[in-house]
Amino acid sequence: MKCLGSQLHSGFDFHPGYLDRAEQEALLATLQPLIQAAPFFRPTMPKTGKTFSVEMTNLGSLGWVSDREGGYRYQATHPVTGLPWPQIPDMLLTLWRQVANYPILPEACLVNLYRVGAKMGLHVDGDERDPKAPVVSVSLGDQAIFRLGGPQRGGPTTSLKLSSGDVVVLGGASRHFYHGIDRVLSGSSSLIPGGGRINLTMRVVG
Ligand code: MD6
Ligand code: FE
């Protein structure tokens, strides 16, 4: 466990190399048929309808989606196929039990796919009702520059390079800190066929 300077005792945990290469390959192999059943889609922004550069899908009883008409929300079905999301695999629930330090299991696992040029602007994960539950994030594939700020937009930020197998926990106060992905270092990992980065974020929706 490592804390970052100003985020000390904020509930932010960083576990570099939490999954070794064999575990990363096993997790990716487990994900492949689930992603085939619930293909990546490209969400759009509320109101503007601008498309995200990140492609997304979900696992669990609820999944996070966004579109111009409905805005940010959780729903039980895939917006394109109309089918329920595949279950969160045991491997991920086991990881949650190991690092989340929280008695309730996540209902939602958002799967983000970053191909060349994709990034994610600074945001707070704010669509969940349980404010005490942490968000647990697992990174696979290419390295990414993760930016972590504080509770207010425009405050100081710290950058952190996330590599394949790294796990981040946003708990406590950091649960509501601004964060985003500035860029992905294309070609930095051989894990994902076709290249890119997958990030899994498990959440208790409440
Ligand atoms: C990403 N992660 O790593 C984006 N959210 O691709 C997130 O937005 C995130 O890493 C909540 C908690 C941890 C995270
Ligand atoms: Fe987030």
PDB file of C-alpha atoms and ligand atoms in Angstrom:
ATOM      1  CA  MET A   1       0.000   0.000   0.000  1.00  0.00           C
ATOM      2  CA  LYS A   2       1.253   3.430  -0.914  1.00  0.00           C
ATOM      3  CA  CYS A   3      -0.218   6.813  -0.168  1.00  0.00           C
ATOM      4  CA  LEU A   4       0.336   9.871  -2.292  1.00  0.00           C
ATOM      5  CA  GLY A   5       1.572  13.054  -0.536  1.00  0.00           C
ATOM      6  CA  SER A   6      -1.468  15.273  -0.167  1.00  0.00           C
ATOM      7  CA  GLN A   7      -3.848  12.316  -0.363  1.00  0.00           C
ATOM      8  CA  LEU A   8      -2.321  10.789   2.779  1.00  0.00           C
ATOM      9  CA  HIS A   9      -5.044   9.189   4.944  1.00  0.00           C
ATOM     10  CA  SER A  10      -7.705  10.186   2.425  1.00  0.00           C
ATOM     11  CA  GLY A  11      -8.754   6.581   1.841  1.00  0.00           C
ATOM     12  CA  PHE A  12      -6.849   6.375  -1.428  1.00  0.00           C
ATOM     13  CA  ASP A  13      -4.958   3.100  -1.830  1.00  0.00           C
ATOM     14  CA  PHE A  14      -2.596   2.190  -4.638  1.00  0.00           C
ATOM     15  CA  HIS A  15      -1.551  -1.446  -5.088  1.00  0.00           C
ATOM     16  CA  PRO A  16       1.004  -1.523  -7.912  1.00  0.00           C
ATOM     17  CA  GLY A  17       1.416  -4.930  -9.554  1.00  0.00           C
ATOM     18  CA  TYR A  18      -1.465  -6.444  -7.569  1.00  0.00           C
ATOM     19  CA  LEU A  19      -2.101  -8.962 -10.373  1.00  0.00           C
ATOM     20  CA  ASP A  20       0.887 -10.708 -11.927  1.00  0.00           C
ATOM     21  CA  ARG A  21       1.075 -11.377 -15.662  1.00  0.00           C
ATOM     22  CA  ALA A  22      -0.561 -14.842 -15.395  1.00  0.00           C
ATOM     23  CA  GLU A  23      -3.423 -13.371 -13.342  1.00  0.00           C
ATOM     24  CA  GLN A  24      -3.844 -10.534 -15.841  1.00  0.00           C
ATOM     25  CA  GLU A  25      -4.044 -13.073 -18.685  1.00  0.00           C
ATOM     26  CA  ALA A  26      -6.545 -15.184 -16.736  1.00  0.00           C
ATOM     27  CA  LEU A  27      -8.705 -12.143 -16.004  1.00  0.00           C
ATOM     28  CA  LEU A  28      -8.619 -11.059 -19.656  1.00  0.00           C
ATOM     29  CA  ALA A  29      -9.550 -14.603 -20.773  1.00  0.00           C
ATOM     30  CA  THR A  30     -12.462 -14.562 -18.313  1.00  0.00           C
ATOM     31  CA  LEU A  31     -13.609 -11.186 -19.645  1.00  0.00           C
ATOM     32  CA  GLN A  32     -13.476 -12.104 -23.341  1.00  0.00           C
ATOM     33  CA  PRO A  33     -16.741 -14.123 -23.577  1.00  0.00           C
ATOM     34  CA  LEU A  34     -18.504 -11.646 -21.290  1.00  0.00           C
ATOM     35  CA  ILE A  35     -17.518  -8.782 -23.575  1.00  0.00           C
ATOM     36  CA  GLN A  36     -18.688 -10.817 -26.550  1.00  0.00           C
ATOM     37  CA  ALA A  37     -22.118 -11.132 -24.899  1.00  0.00           C
ATOM     38  CA  ALA A  38     -22.161  -7.454 -23.889  1.00  0.00           C
ATOM     39  CA  PRO A  39     -20.148  -5.657 -26.586  1.00  0.00           C
ATOM     40  CA  PHE A  40     -18.445  -2.326 -26.047  1.00  0.00           C
ATOM     41  CA  PHE A  41     -20.624   0.660 -26.909  1.00  0.00           C
ATOM     42  CA  ARG A  42     -19.776   4.333 -27.127  1.00  0.00           C
ATOM     43  CA  PRO A  43     -21.723   6.413 -24.610  1.00  0.00           C
ATOM     44  CA  THR A  44     -22.694  10.006 -25.396  1.00  0.00           C
ATOM     45  CA  MET A  45     -22.729  13.044 -23.133  1.00  0.00           C
ATOM     46  CA  PRO A  46     -25.946  14.287 -21.569  1.00  0.00           C
ATOM     47  CA  LYS A  47     -27.427  17.257 -23.455  1.00  0.00           C
ATOM     48  CA  THR A  48     -24.607  17.736 -26.034  1.00  0.00           C
ATOM     49  CA  GLY A  49     -24.670  14.152 -27.321  1.00  0.00           C
ATOM     50  CA  LYS A  50     -20.895  14.311 -27.854  1.00  0.00           C
ATOM     51  CA  THR A  51     -19.388  10.792 -27.909  1.00  0.00           C
ATOM     52  CA  PHE A  52     -16.903   9.595 -25.310  1.00  0.00           C
ATOM     53  CA  SER A  53     -13.493   8.593 -26.685  1.00  0.00           C
ATOM     54  CA  VAL A  54     -13.624   5.612 -24.304  1.00  0.00           C
ATOM     55  CA  GLU A  55     -15.756   2.593 -25.222  1.00  0.00           C
ATOM     56  CA  MET A  56     -17.699   0.984 -22.390  1.00  0.00           C
ATOM     57  CA  THR A  57     -19.613  -2.050 -21.257  1.00  0.00           C
ATOM     58  CA  ASN A  58     -20.639  -3.405 -17.835  1.00  0.00           C
ATOM     59  CA  LEU A  59     -20.857  -6.513 -15.699  1.00  0.00           C
ATOM     60  CA  GLY A  60     -23.227  -7.003 -12.783  1.00  0.00           C
ATOM     61  CA  SER A  61     -26.907  -6.459 -11.978  1.00  0.00           C
ATOM     62  CA  LEU A  62     -26.528  -2.765 -12.833  1.00  0.00           C
ATOM     63  CA  GLY A  63     -24.393  -0.981 -15.403  1.00  0.00           C
ATOM     64  CA  TRP A  64     -23.437   2.651 -15.886  1.00  0.00           C
ATOM     65  CA  VAL A  65     -24.585   4.186 -19.153  1.00  0.00           C
ATOM     66  CA  SER A  66     -24.932   7.675 -20.582  1.00  0.00           C
ATOM     67  CA  ASP A  67     -26.704   9.177 -23.555  1.00  0.00           C
ATOM     68  CA  ARG A  68     -28.045  12.537 -24.654  1.00  0.00           C
ATOM     69  CA  GLU A  69     -31.656  11.751 -23.768  1.00  0.00           C
ATOM     70  CA  GLY A  70     -31.268   9.945 -20.440  1.00  0.00           C
ATOM     71  CA  GLY A  71     -28.016  11.348 -19.020  1.00  0.00           C
ATOM     72  CA  TYR A  72     -25.742   9.465 -16.620  1.00  0.00           C
ATOM     73  CA  ARG A  73     -27.493   6.542 -14.924  1.00  0.00           C
ATOM     74  CA  TYR A  74     -27.394   2.906 -13.897  1.00  0.00           C
ATOM     75  CA  GLN A  75     -29.607   0.395 -15.660  1.00  0.00           C
ATOM     76  CA  ALA A  76     -30.053  -3.369 -15.659  1.00  0.00           C
ATOM     77  CA  THR A  77     -29.713  -3.880 -19.415  1.00  0.00           C
ATOM     78  CA  HIS A  78     -27.235  -3.212 -22.230  1.00  0.00           C
ATOM     79  CA  PRO A  79     -28.345  -0.133 -24.232  1.00  0.00           C
ATOM     80  CA  VAL A  80     -27.748  -1.828 -27.607  1.00  0.00           C
ATOM     81  CA  THR A  81     -28.574  -5.526 -27.091  1.00  0.00           C
ATOM     82  CA  GLY A  82     -31.276  -4.915 -24.462  1.00  0.00           C
ATOM     83  CA  LEU A  83     -29.958  -7.931 -22.535  1.00  0.00           C
ATOM     84  CA  PRO A  84     -29.061  -8.034 -18.823  1.00  0.00           C
ATOM     85  CA  TRP A  85     -25.346  -7.466 -18.180  1.00  0.00           C
ATOM     86  CA  PRO A  86     -23.207 -10.610 -17.626  1.00  0.00           C
ATOM     87  CA  GLN A  87     -22.359 -11.371 -13.996  1.00  0.00           C
ATOM     88  CA  ILE A  88     -19.240  -9.983 -12.341  1.00  0.00           C
ATOM     89  CA  PRO A  89     -16.756 -12.910 -12.387  1.00  0.00           C
ATOM     90  CA  ASP A  90     -15.668 -14.436  -9.053  1.00  0.00           C
ATOM     91  CA  MET A  91     -12.091 -13.376  -9.674  1.00  0.00           C
ATOM     92  CA  LEU A  92     -13.121  -9.714  -9.482  1.00  0.00           C
ATOM     93  CA  LEU A  93     -15.398 -10.235  -6.471  1.00  0.00           C
ATOM     94  CA  THR A  94     -12.488 -11.957  -4.697  1.00  0.00           C
ATOM     95  CA  LEU A  95     -10.280  -8.974  -5.460  1.00  0.00           C
ATOM     96  CA  TRP A  96     -12.986  -6.652  -4.074  1.00  0.00           C
ATOM     97  CA  ARG A  97     -13.119  -8.681  -0.851  1.00  0.00           C
ATOM     98  CA  GLN A  98      -9.342  -8.406  -0.539  1.00  0.00           C
ATOM     99  CA  VAL A  99      -8.948  -4.668  -1.051  1.00  0.00           C
ATOM    100  CA  ALA A 100     -12.267  -2.826  -0.594  1.00  0.00           C
ATOM    101  CA  ASN A 101     -12.558  -3.192   3.182  1.00  0.00           C
ATOM    102  CA  TYR A 102     -16.325  -2.935   2.778  1.00  0.00           C
ATOM    103  CA  PRO A 103     -19.021  -5.481   3.760  1.00  0.00           C
ATOM    104  CA  ILE A 104     -21.232  -5.136   0.673  1.00  0.00           C
ATOM    105  CA  LEU A 105     -20.337  -6.593  -2.728  1.00  0.00           C
ATOM    106  CA  PRO A 106     -20.447  -4.369  -5.836  1.00  0.00           C
ATOM    107  CA  GLU A 107     -23.515  -4.536  -8.109  1.00  0.00           C
ATOM    108  CA  ALA A 108     -21.716  -2.851 -10.973  1.00  0.00           C
ATOM    109  CA  CYS A 109     -18.434  -3.260 -12.802  1.00  0.00           C
ATOM    110  CA  LEU A 110     -17.871  -0.676 -15.508  1.00  0.00           C
ATOM    111  CA  VAL A 111     -15.455  -1.847 -18.208  1.00  0.00           C
ATOM    112  CA  ASN A 112     -13.666   0.985 -20.018  1.00  0.00           C
ATOM    113  CA  LEU A 113     -11.729   0.323 -23.240  1.00  0.00           C
ATOM    114  CA  TYR A 114      -9.107   2.849 -24.328  1.00  0.00           C
ATOM    115  CA  ARG A 115      -7.899   2.391 -27.882  1.00  0.00           C
ATOM    116  CA  VAL A 116      -5.425   4.850 -29.460  1.00  0.00           C
ATOM    117  CA  GLY A 117      -6.095   8.439 -28.399  1.00  0.00           C
ATOM    118  CA  ALA A 118      -8.840   7.721 -25.860  1.00  0.00           C
ATOM    119  CA  LYS A 119      -8.806   9.593 -22.549  1.00  0.00           C
ATOM    120  CA  MET A 120     -11.170  10.516 -19.748  1.00  0.00           C
ATOM    121  CA  GLY A 121     -11.681  14.022 -18.421  1.00  0.00           C
ATOM    122  CA  LEU A 122     -11.579  14.911 -14.739  1.00  0.00           C
ATOM    123  CA  HIS A 123     -14.759  13.722 -13.022  1.00  0.00           C
ATOM    124  CA  VAL A 124     -16.181  12.500  -9.728  1.00  0.00           C
ATOM    125  CA  ASP A 125     -17.998   9.173  -9.635  1.00  0.00           C
ATOM    126  CA  GLY A 126     -21.270  10.537  -8.295  1.00  0.00           C
ATOM    127  CA  ASP A 127     -24.109   8.384  -9.585  1.00  0.00           C
ATOM    128  CA  GLU A 128     -24.036   5.879  -6.701  1.00  0.00           C
ATOM    129  CA  ARG A 129     -26.261   6.287  -3.636  1.00  0.00           C
ATOM    130  CA  ASP A 130     -23.942   4.727  -1.024  1.00  0.00           C
ATOM    131  CA  PRO A 131     -21.339   7.424  -0.242  1.00  0.00           C
ATOM    132  CA  LYS A 132     -19.274   5.159   2.030  1.00  0.00           C
ATOM    133  CA  ALA A 133     -18.585   2.349  -0.418  1.00  0.00           C
ATOM    134  CA  PRO A 134     -15.215   2.637  -2.184  1.00  0.00           C
ATOM    135  CA  VAL A 135     -14.635   2.247  -5.902  1.00  0.00           C
ATOM    136  CA  VAL A 136     -12.050  -0.413  -6.775  1.00  0.00           C
ATOM    137  CA  SER A 137     -10.258  -0.066 -10.112  1.00  0.00           C
ATOM    138  CA  VAL A 138      -8.164  -2.666 -11.964  1.00  0.00           C
ATOM    139  CA  SER A 139      -5.997  -1.739 -14.941  1.00  0.00           C
ATOM    140  CA  LEU A 140      -5.068  -4.090 -17.798  1.00  0.00           C
ATOM    141  CA  GLY A 141      -2.927  -3.481 -20.869  1.00  0.00           C
ATOM    142  CA  ASP A 142      -1.242  -0.213 -21.827  1.00  0.00           C
ATOM    143  CA  GLN A 143      -0.017   2.163 -19.128  1.00  0.00           C
ATOM    144  CA  ALA A 144      -2.032   5.298 -18.451  1.00  0.00           C
ATOM    145  CA  ILE A 145      -1.457   8.620 -16.743  1.00  0.00           C
ATOM    146  CA  PHE A 146      -4.057   8.868 -13.979  1.00  0.00           C
ATOM    147  CA  ARG A 147      -4.659  12.312 -12.488  1.00  0.00           C
ATOM    148  CA  LEU A 148      -6.012  12.588  -8.958  1.00  0.00           C
ATOM    149  CA  GLY A 149      -7.231  15.880  -7.549  1.00  0.00           C
ATOM    150  CA  GLY A 150      -9.256  16.736  -4.492  1.00  0.00           C
ATOM    151  CA  PRO A 151     -12.895  17.397  -3.687  1.00  0.00           C
ATOM    152  CA  GLN A 152     -13.065  20.543  -5.817  1.00  0.00           C
ATOM    153  CA  ARG A 153     -12.581  21.016  -9.532  1.00  0.00           C
ATOM    154  CA  GLY A 154      -9.570  23.252 -10.168  1.00  0.00           C
ATOM    155  CA  GLY A 155      -7.653  22.220  -7.036  1.00  0.00           C
ATOM    156  CA  PRO A 156      -4.130  20.735  -7.015  1.00  0.00           C
ATOM    157  CA  THR A 157      -3.658  17.350  -8.667  1.00  0.00           C
ATOM    158  CA  THR A 158      -1.121  14.515  -8.585  1.00  0.00           C
ATOM    159  CA  SER A 159      -0.275  12.253 -11.511  1.00  0.00           C
ATOM    160  CA  LEU A 160       0.281   8.556 -11.243  1.00  0.00           C
ATOM    161  CA  LYS A 161       1.249   6.061 -13.925  1.00  0.00           C
ATOM    162  CA  LEU A 162      -1.063   3.039 -13.873  1.00  0.00           C
ATOM    163  CA  SER A 163       0.313  -0.194 -15.345  1.00  0.00           C
ATOM    164  CA  SER A 164      -1.288  -3.520 -16.187  1.00  0.00           C
ATOM    165  CA  GLY A 165      -2.201  -5.351 -12.977  1.00  0.00           C
ATOM    166  CA  ASP A 166      -2.319  -2.234 -10.804  1.00  0.00           C
ATOM    167  CA  VAL A 167      -5.271  -1.780  -8.441  1.00  0.00           C
ATOM    168  CA  VAL A 168      -6.504   1.576  -7.136  1.00  0.00           C
ATOM    169  CA  VAL A 169      -9.041   2.028  -4.344  1.00  0.00           C
ATOM    170  CA  LEU A 170     -10.872   5.332  -3.993  1.00  0.00           C
ATOM    171  CA  GLY A 171     -12.344   5.099  -0.497  1.00  0.00           C
ATOM    172  CA  GLY A 172     -13.028   7.477   2.358  1.00  0.00           C
ATOM    173  CA  ALA A 173     -12.728  11.131   1.365  1.00  0.00           C
ATOM    174  CA  SER A 174     -10.966  10.228  -1.893  1.00  0.00           C
ATOM    175  CA  ARG A 175     -14.144   8.468  -3.035  1.00  0.00           C
ATOM    176  CA  HIS A 176     -15.384  11.901  -4.090  1.00  0.00           C
ATOM    177  CA  PHE A 177     -12.123  13.315  -5.410  1.00  0.00           C
ATOM    178  CA  TYR A 178     -11.790  14.443  -9.016  1.00  0.00           C
ATOM    179  CA  HIS A 179      -9.806  12.062 -11.206  1.00  0.00           C
ATOM    180  CA  GLY A 180      -9.287  11.232 -14.867  1.00  0.00           C
ATOM    181  CA  ILE A 181      -7.027   9.671 -17.468  1.00  0.00           C
ATOM    182  CA  ASP A 182      -4.828  12.214 -19.268  1.00  0.00           C
ATOM    183  CA  ARG A 183      -3.475   9.746 -21.804  1.00  0.00           C
ATOM    184  CA  VAL A 184      -2.683   6.128 -22.515  1.00  0.00           C
ATOM    185  CA  LEU A 185       0.843   5.145 -23.506  1.00  0.00           C
ATOM    186  CA  SER A 186       0.084   3.280 -26.707  1.00  0.00           C
ATOM    187  CA  GLY A 187       2.155   0.145 -27.256  1.00  0.00           C
ATOM    188  CA  SER A 188       3.441  -0.032 -23.664  1.00  0.00           C
ATOM    189  CA  SER A 189       1.881  -3.476 -23.020  1.00  0.00           C
ATOM    190  CA  SER A 190       1.379  -6.632 -25.081  1.00  0.00           C
ATOM    191  CA  LEU A 191      -1.530  -7.941 -22.978  1.00  0.00           C
ATOM    192  CA  ILE A 192      -4.521  -6.825 -25.035  1.00  0.00           C
ATOM    193  CA  PRO A 193      -4.862  -8.070 -28.632  1.00  0.00           C
ATOM    194  CA  GLY A 194      -4.999  -5.030 -30.900  1.00  0.00           C
ATOM    195  CA  GLY A 195      -3.435  -2.903 -28.153  1.00  0.00           C
ATOM    196  CA  GLY A 196      -4.982  -0.505 -25.695  1.00  0.00           C
ATOM    197  CA  ARG A 197      -6.049  -0.425 -22.095  1.00  0.00           C
ATOM    198  CA  ILE A 198      -8.978  -1.882 -20.196  1.00  0.00           C
ATOM    199  CA  ASN A 199      -9.973  -0.445 -16.831  1.00  0.00           C
ATOM    200  CA  LEU A 200     -12.510  -2.162 -14.603  1.00  0.00           C
ATOM    201  CA  THR A 201     -14.223  -0.143 -11.869  1.00  0.00           C
ATOM    202  CA  MET A 202     -16.372  -1.959  -9.331  1.00  0.00           C
ATOM    203  CA  ARG A 203     -19.002   0.039  -7.489  1.00  0.00           C
ATOM    204  CA  VAL A 204     -21.742  -0.428  -4.923  1.00  0.00           C
ATOM    205  CA  VAL A 205     -24.645   1.461  -6.433  1.00  0.00           C
ATOM    206  CA  GLY A 206     -26.815   1.316  -3.307  1.00  0.00           C
TER     207      GLY A 206
HETATM  208  C1  MD6 B   1      -9.655   4.682 -15.633  1.00  0.00           C
HETATM  209  N1  MD6 B   1     -10.900   5.338 -13.743  1.00  0.00           N
HETATM  210  O1  MD6 B   1      -8.743   4.309 -14.908  1.00  0.00           O
HETATM  211  C2  MD6 B   1     -10.738   5.565 -15.114  1.00  0.00           C
HETATM  212  N2  MD6 B   1     -13.100   5.990 -11.027  1.00  0.00           N
HETATM  213  O2  MD6 B   1      -9.718   4.366 -16.805  1.00  0.00           O
HETATM  214  C3  MD6 B   1     -11.857   5.952 -13.028  1.00  0.00           C
HETATM  215  O3  MD6 B   1     -12.606   6.759 -13.519  1.00  0.00           O
HETATM  216  C4  MD6 B   1     -11.971   5.603 -11.621  1.00  0.00           C
HETATM  217  O4  MD6 B   1      -9.851   4.545 -11.481  1.00  0.00           O
HETATM  218  C5  MD6 B   1     -13.282   5.728  -9.740  1.00  0.00           C
HETATM  219  C6  MD6 B   1     -12.350   5.060  -9.003  1.00  0.00           C
HETATM  220  C7  MD6 B   1     -11.187   4.637  -9.574  1.00  0.00           C
HETATM  221  C8  MD6 B   1     -10.975   4.918 -10.910  1.00  0.00           C
HETATM  222 FE    FE B   2     -14.056   7.496 -12.175  1.00  0.00          FE
END
